[in-house]
Amino acid sequence: MAKAKPARRTLDSYAVKHINKTIRPGDCVLMRPSDSSKPSYVARVEKIEADSRGTNVKIHVRWYYRPEESIGGRRQFHGSKELFLSDHFDIQSADTIEGKCTVHSFKSYTKLDAVGNDDFFCRFEYNSSTGAFNPDRVAVYCKCEMPYNPDDLMVQCEGCSDWWIQNAVGGDTYSVGEDVKLYAGAMQTNTEAVTKSEFLKCKKGTSWETVSVSICFERQLTLFPLRVEDVFGCV
């Protein structure tokens, strides 16, 4: 007679002692890669199982893929913290968990005050067999007609409501406190610094006119929403 497999039970939570964290189904975790030179794998916990003694804990996970791990590879619009929720399920030992992380929705990620090392975002589901994405369509912006990359500085023109990527219209990277002039599809800095009421200068015809804007400087790798009138193609 074949020996019966020991009964396993489903756990509502599990305290991972080596990281001093408790995980539950639905949590996102960092998993130890087979190659130590690579970044940690990211997965969503689907189920936690243990043997009758509460040991030999196994984690049922659904893997997130990084863009470079997909069939099409990383593209210009993929953010540095972007992940795809795949259809790849697996069972791993709880011992391979290196930490917990948060995978935000795209909308939630762009509203973060600060992006930590363990913050990621996901806007696509990915079929690892076919390379297909869901959704298979996404809004595009700027003259380059690419989906939005939250790592890029973007400017919204209130005249036409279009969003423009800074690199697509020229100019360097600007620092907090700089007075920036926008004109005819390009940028240049003014040596005069601005104070708490940040503003940009917008060229209307041959004159420069100061307009109020809303600038978010709290984030390092996210949206910097600048709202001005009649700029980038609208002057």
Coordinates of C-alpha atoms in Angstrom, one line a residue:
M1 CA 0.0 0.0 0.0
A2 CA 1.3 3.4 -1.0
K3 CA 2.2 5.6 1.9
A4 CA -0.3 8.4 2.4
K5 CA 1.0 11.9 2.0
P6 CA 1.0 13.9 5.3
A7 CA -2.0 16.2 5.6
R8 CA -1.4 19.8 5.0
R9 CA -3.4 22.7 6.3
T10 CA -4.0 26.2 5.0
L11 CA -2.8 29.1 7.1
D12 CA -4.4 32.5 7.3
S13 CA -1.0 34.1 8.0
Y14 CA 2.5 33.1 8.7
A15 CA 5.3 34.9 10.7
V16 CA 8.5 34.8 8.6
K17 CA 11.0 34.9 11.4
H18 CA 14.1 35.7 9.4
I19 CA 12.6 38.9 8.2
N20 CA 10.4 39.6 11.3
K21 CA 7.3 40.1 9.1
T22 CA 3.9 38.4 8.9
I23 CA 2.6 37.5 5.5
R24 CA -1.0 36.8 4.4
P25 CA -2.7 35.9 1.2
G26 CA -2.8 39.0 -1.0
D27 CA 0.5 40.3 0.3
C28 CA 3.4 41.0 -2.2
V29 CA 6.8 39.6 -1.3
L30 CA 10.4 39.7 -2.5
M31 CA 11.8 36.3 -3.2
R32 CA 15.4 35.3 -3.3
P33 CA 16.6 34.8 -6.9
S34 CA 18.7 31.8 -7.9
D35 CA 21.4 34.2 -9.2
S36 CA 22.5 36.5 -6.4
S37 CA 23.6 39.2 -8.9
K38 CA 20.0 39.7 -10.0
P39 CA 17.3 41.7 -8.2
S40 CA 14.8 39.9 -6.0
Y41 CA 11.8 38.3 -7.7
V42 CA 8.4 39.8 -6.9
A43 CA 5.3 37.7 -6.3
R44 CA 1.8 37.9 -4.8
V45 CA 1.0 35.4 -2.1
E46 CA -2.1 33.3 -3.1
K47 CA -2.1 30.7 -0.4
I48 CA 0.0 29.6 2.6
E49 CA 0.3 25.9 3.5
A50 CA 2.0 24.0 6.3
D51 CA 2.3 20.4 7.4
S52 CA 0.4 19.1 10.5
R53 CA 3.2 20.3 12.8
G54 CA 3.1 23.8 11.4
T55 CA 6.5 23.4 9.7
N56 CA 7.6 23.0 6.1
V57 CA 5.7 26.1 5.1
K58 CA 5.0 26.5 1.4
I59 CA 3.8 29.6 -0.3
H60 CA 1.6 29.5 -3.4
V61 CA 2.6 32.6 -5.4
R62 CA 1.7 34.4 -8.6
W63 CA 4.8 35.9 -10.2
Y64 CA 5.2 39.5 -11.3
Y65 CA 7.5 39.9 -14.3
R66 CA 9.8 42.8 -15.0
P67 CA 9.5 44.3 -18.5
E68 CA 12.9 42.8 -19.5
E69 CA 11.6 39.4 -18.6
S70 CA 8.7 39.6 -21.1
I71 CA 8.8 38.4 -24.7
G72 CA 8.8 42.0 -26.0
G73 CA 11.5 43.2 -23.6
R74 CA 11.7 46.6 -21.9
R75 CA 10.5 49.5 -23.9
Q76 CA 10.9 53.3 -23.5
F77 CA 7.6 53.8 -21.7
H78 CA 8.2 51.2 -19.1
G79 CA 8.9 52.7 -15.7
S80 CA 11.9 51.6 -13.6
K81 CA 9.6 50.2 -10.9
E82 CA 7.0 48.7 -13.3
L83 CA 5.9 45.1 -13.1
F84 CA 3.5 42.9 -15.0
L85 CA 1.2 40.5 -13.1
S86 CA 1.7 37.2 -15.0
D87 CA -0.3 34.0 -15.3
H88 CA 2.7 32.1 -13.9
F89 CA 1.9 30.4 -10.6
D90 CA 4.4 28.5 -8.4
I91 CA 5.0 27.0 -5.0
Q92 CA 8.0 28.2 -3.0
S93 CA 9.4 27.6 0.4
A94 CA 8.8 30.4 2.9
D95 CA 12.5 30.4 3.5
T96 CA 13.1 32.1 0.1
I97 CA 11.1 35.2 1.2
E98 CA 13.5 38.2 1.5
G99 CA 10.9 40.8 2.5
K100 CA 7.6 42.4 1.9
C101 CA 6.8 45.0 -0.8
T102 CA 3.9 46.9 -2.2
V103 CA 2.7 46.7 -5.8
H104 CA 0.5 49.7 -6.4
S105 CA -2.0 50.4 -9.1
F106 CA -0.6 52.9 -11.7
K107 CA -2.9 55.6 -10.4
S108 CA -2.0 55.1 -6.8
Y109 CA 1.7 55.0 -7.6
T110 CA 1.7 58.4 -9.3
K111 CA 0.1 59.9 -6.2
L112 CA 2.7 58.7 -3.7
D113 CA 4.5 61.4 -1.8
A114 CA 7.7 59.3 -1.8
V115 CA 8.7 56.1 -3.6
G116 CA 10.6 53.6 -1.5
N117 CA 12.8 50.8 -2.6
D118 CA 10.0 48.3 -2.0
D119 CA 7.4 50.3 -3.9
F120 CA 6.4 49.0 -7.4
F121 CA 3.5 49.5 -9.7
C122 CA 1.5 47.4 -12.2
R123 CA -0.8 48.4 -15.0
F124 CA -0.8 45.3 -17.2
E125 CA -1.5 41.6 -16.8
Y126 CA 0.9 39.4 -18.9
N127 CA 0.4 36.1 -20.5
S128 CA 3.8 34.4 -20.3
S129 CA 3.0 31.9 -23.1
T130 CA 1.7 34.3 -25.8
G131 CA 3.3 37.5 -24.7
A132 CA -0.1 39.2 -24.7
F133 CA -1.1 42.0 -22.3
N134 CA -4.3 42.9 -20.7
P135 CA -5.4 45.6 -21.3
D136 CA -4.0 45.4 -24.8
R137 CA -4.5 49.2 -25.4
V138 CA -3.4 52.1 -23.3
A139 CA -3.6 55.9 -23.7
V140 CA -0.7 57.5 -25.4
Y141 CA 0.7 61.0 -25.0
C142 CA 3.0 63.6 -26.5
K143 CA 4.2 63.8 -30.1
C144 CA 6.0 60.5 -29.6
E145 CA 2.6 58.8 -29.0
M146 CA 3.9 56.6 -26.2
P147 CA 2.2 55.4 -23.0
Y148 CA 3.1 57.4 -19.9
N149 CA 6.3 56.6 -18.1
P150 CA 6.0 57.9 -14.5
D151 CA 9.8 58.4 -14.5
D152 CA 9.5 61.1 -17.1
L153 CA 8.7 64.8 -16.5
M154 CA 5.5 65.7 -18.3
V155 CA 3.8 69.0 -18.9
Q156 CA 0.1 69.4 -19.5
C157 CA -1.0 72.3 -21.7
E158 CA -4.3 73.7 -20.5
G159 CA -4.9 75.2 -23.9
C160 CA -5.1 71.9 -25.7
S161 CA -5.1 69.5 -22.7
D162 CA -2.3 67.5 -24.3
W163 CA 0.5 66.0 -22.1
W164 CA 4.1 66.5 -23.3
I165 CA 7.2 64.6 -22.2
Q166 CA 10.1 66.9 -21.4
N167 CA 12.7 65.0 -23.4
A168 CA 10.4 65.1 -26.4
V169 CA 10.4 68.9 -26.4
G170 CA 13.9 69.6 -25.4
G171 CA 15.7 70.9 -22.3
D172 CA 17.6 69.5 -19.4
T173 CA 16.5 68.2 -16.0
Y174 CA 15.4 71.0 -13.7
S175 CA 15.9 71.3 -10.0
V176 CA 13.5 72.5 -7.3
G177 CA 13.4 76.3 -7.1
E178 CA 14.4 77.0 -10.7
D179 CA 12.4 79.5 -12.8
V180 CA 11.7 77.7 -16.1
K181 CA 10.8 79.4 -19.3
L182 CA 8.6 77.5 -21.8
Y183 CA 8.6 78.5 -25.4
A184 CA 7.8 77.1 -28.8
G185 CA 8.4 73.5 -27.9
A186 CA 11.6 74.0 -25.9
M187 CA 12.8 74.9 -22.4
Q188 CA 15.4 77.1 -20.9
T189 CA 16.2 78.1 -17.4
N190 CA 16.3 81.5 -15.9
T191 CA 18.9 82.3 -13.3
E192 CA 16.4 83.9 -11.0
A193 CA 15.2 81.4 -8.4
V194 CA 11.6 81.1 -7.4
T195 CA 10.2 80.8 -3.9
K196 CA 7.3 78.8 -2.5
S197 CA 4.9 80.1 -5.1
E198 CA 6.6 78.3 -8.0
F199 CA 5.7 79.5 -11.4
L200 CA 6.6 79.0 -15.1
K201 CA 6.8 81.7 -17.7
C202 CA 4.8 81.1 -20.9
K203 CA 5.5 82.9 -24.1
K204 CA 2.5 84.4 -25.8
G205 CA 3.5 85.9 -29.1
T206 CA 6.7 87.9 -28.4
S207 CA 6.2 88.4 -24.6
W208 CA 6.7 86.3 -21.6
E209 CA 3.8 86.0 -19.2
T210 CA 3.9 84.4 -15.8
V211 CA 1.3 81.7 -15.1
S212 CA 0.6 79.8 -11.9
V213 CA 1.3 76.1 -11.9
S214 CA 1.0 73.1 -9.6
I215 CA 4.4 71.4 -9.2
C216 CA 5.0 68.2 -7.2
F217 CA 8.7 67.9 -6.1
E218 CA 8.2 65.3 -3.4
R219 CA 8.9 62.3 -5.7
Q220 CA 12.0 61.1 -7.3
L221 CA 10.6 58.7 -9.9
T222 CA 7.0 59.8 -10.6
L223 CA 4.8 62.4 -12.2
F224 CA 5.7 66.0 -12.0
P225 CA 2.4 67.7 -13.0
L226 CA 3.0 71.1 -14.4
R227 CA -0.2 72.9 -15.6
V228 CA 0.3 75.9 -17.8
E229 CA -1.5 77.6 -20.6
D230 CA -0.5 77.9 -24.3
V231 CA 2.7 75.9 -24.3
F232 CA 4.3 73.3 -26.4
G233 CA 2.6 73.5 -29.8
C234 CA 0.0 76.0 -28.5
V235 CA 2.0 79.2 -28.5

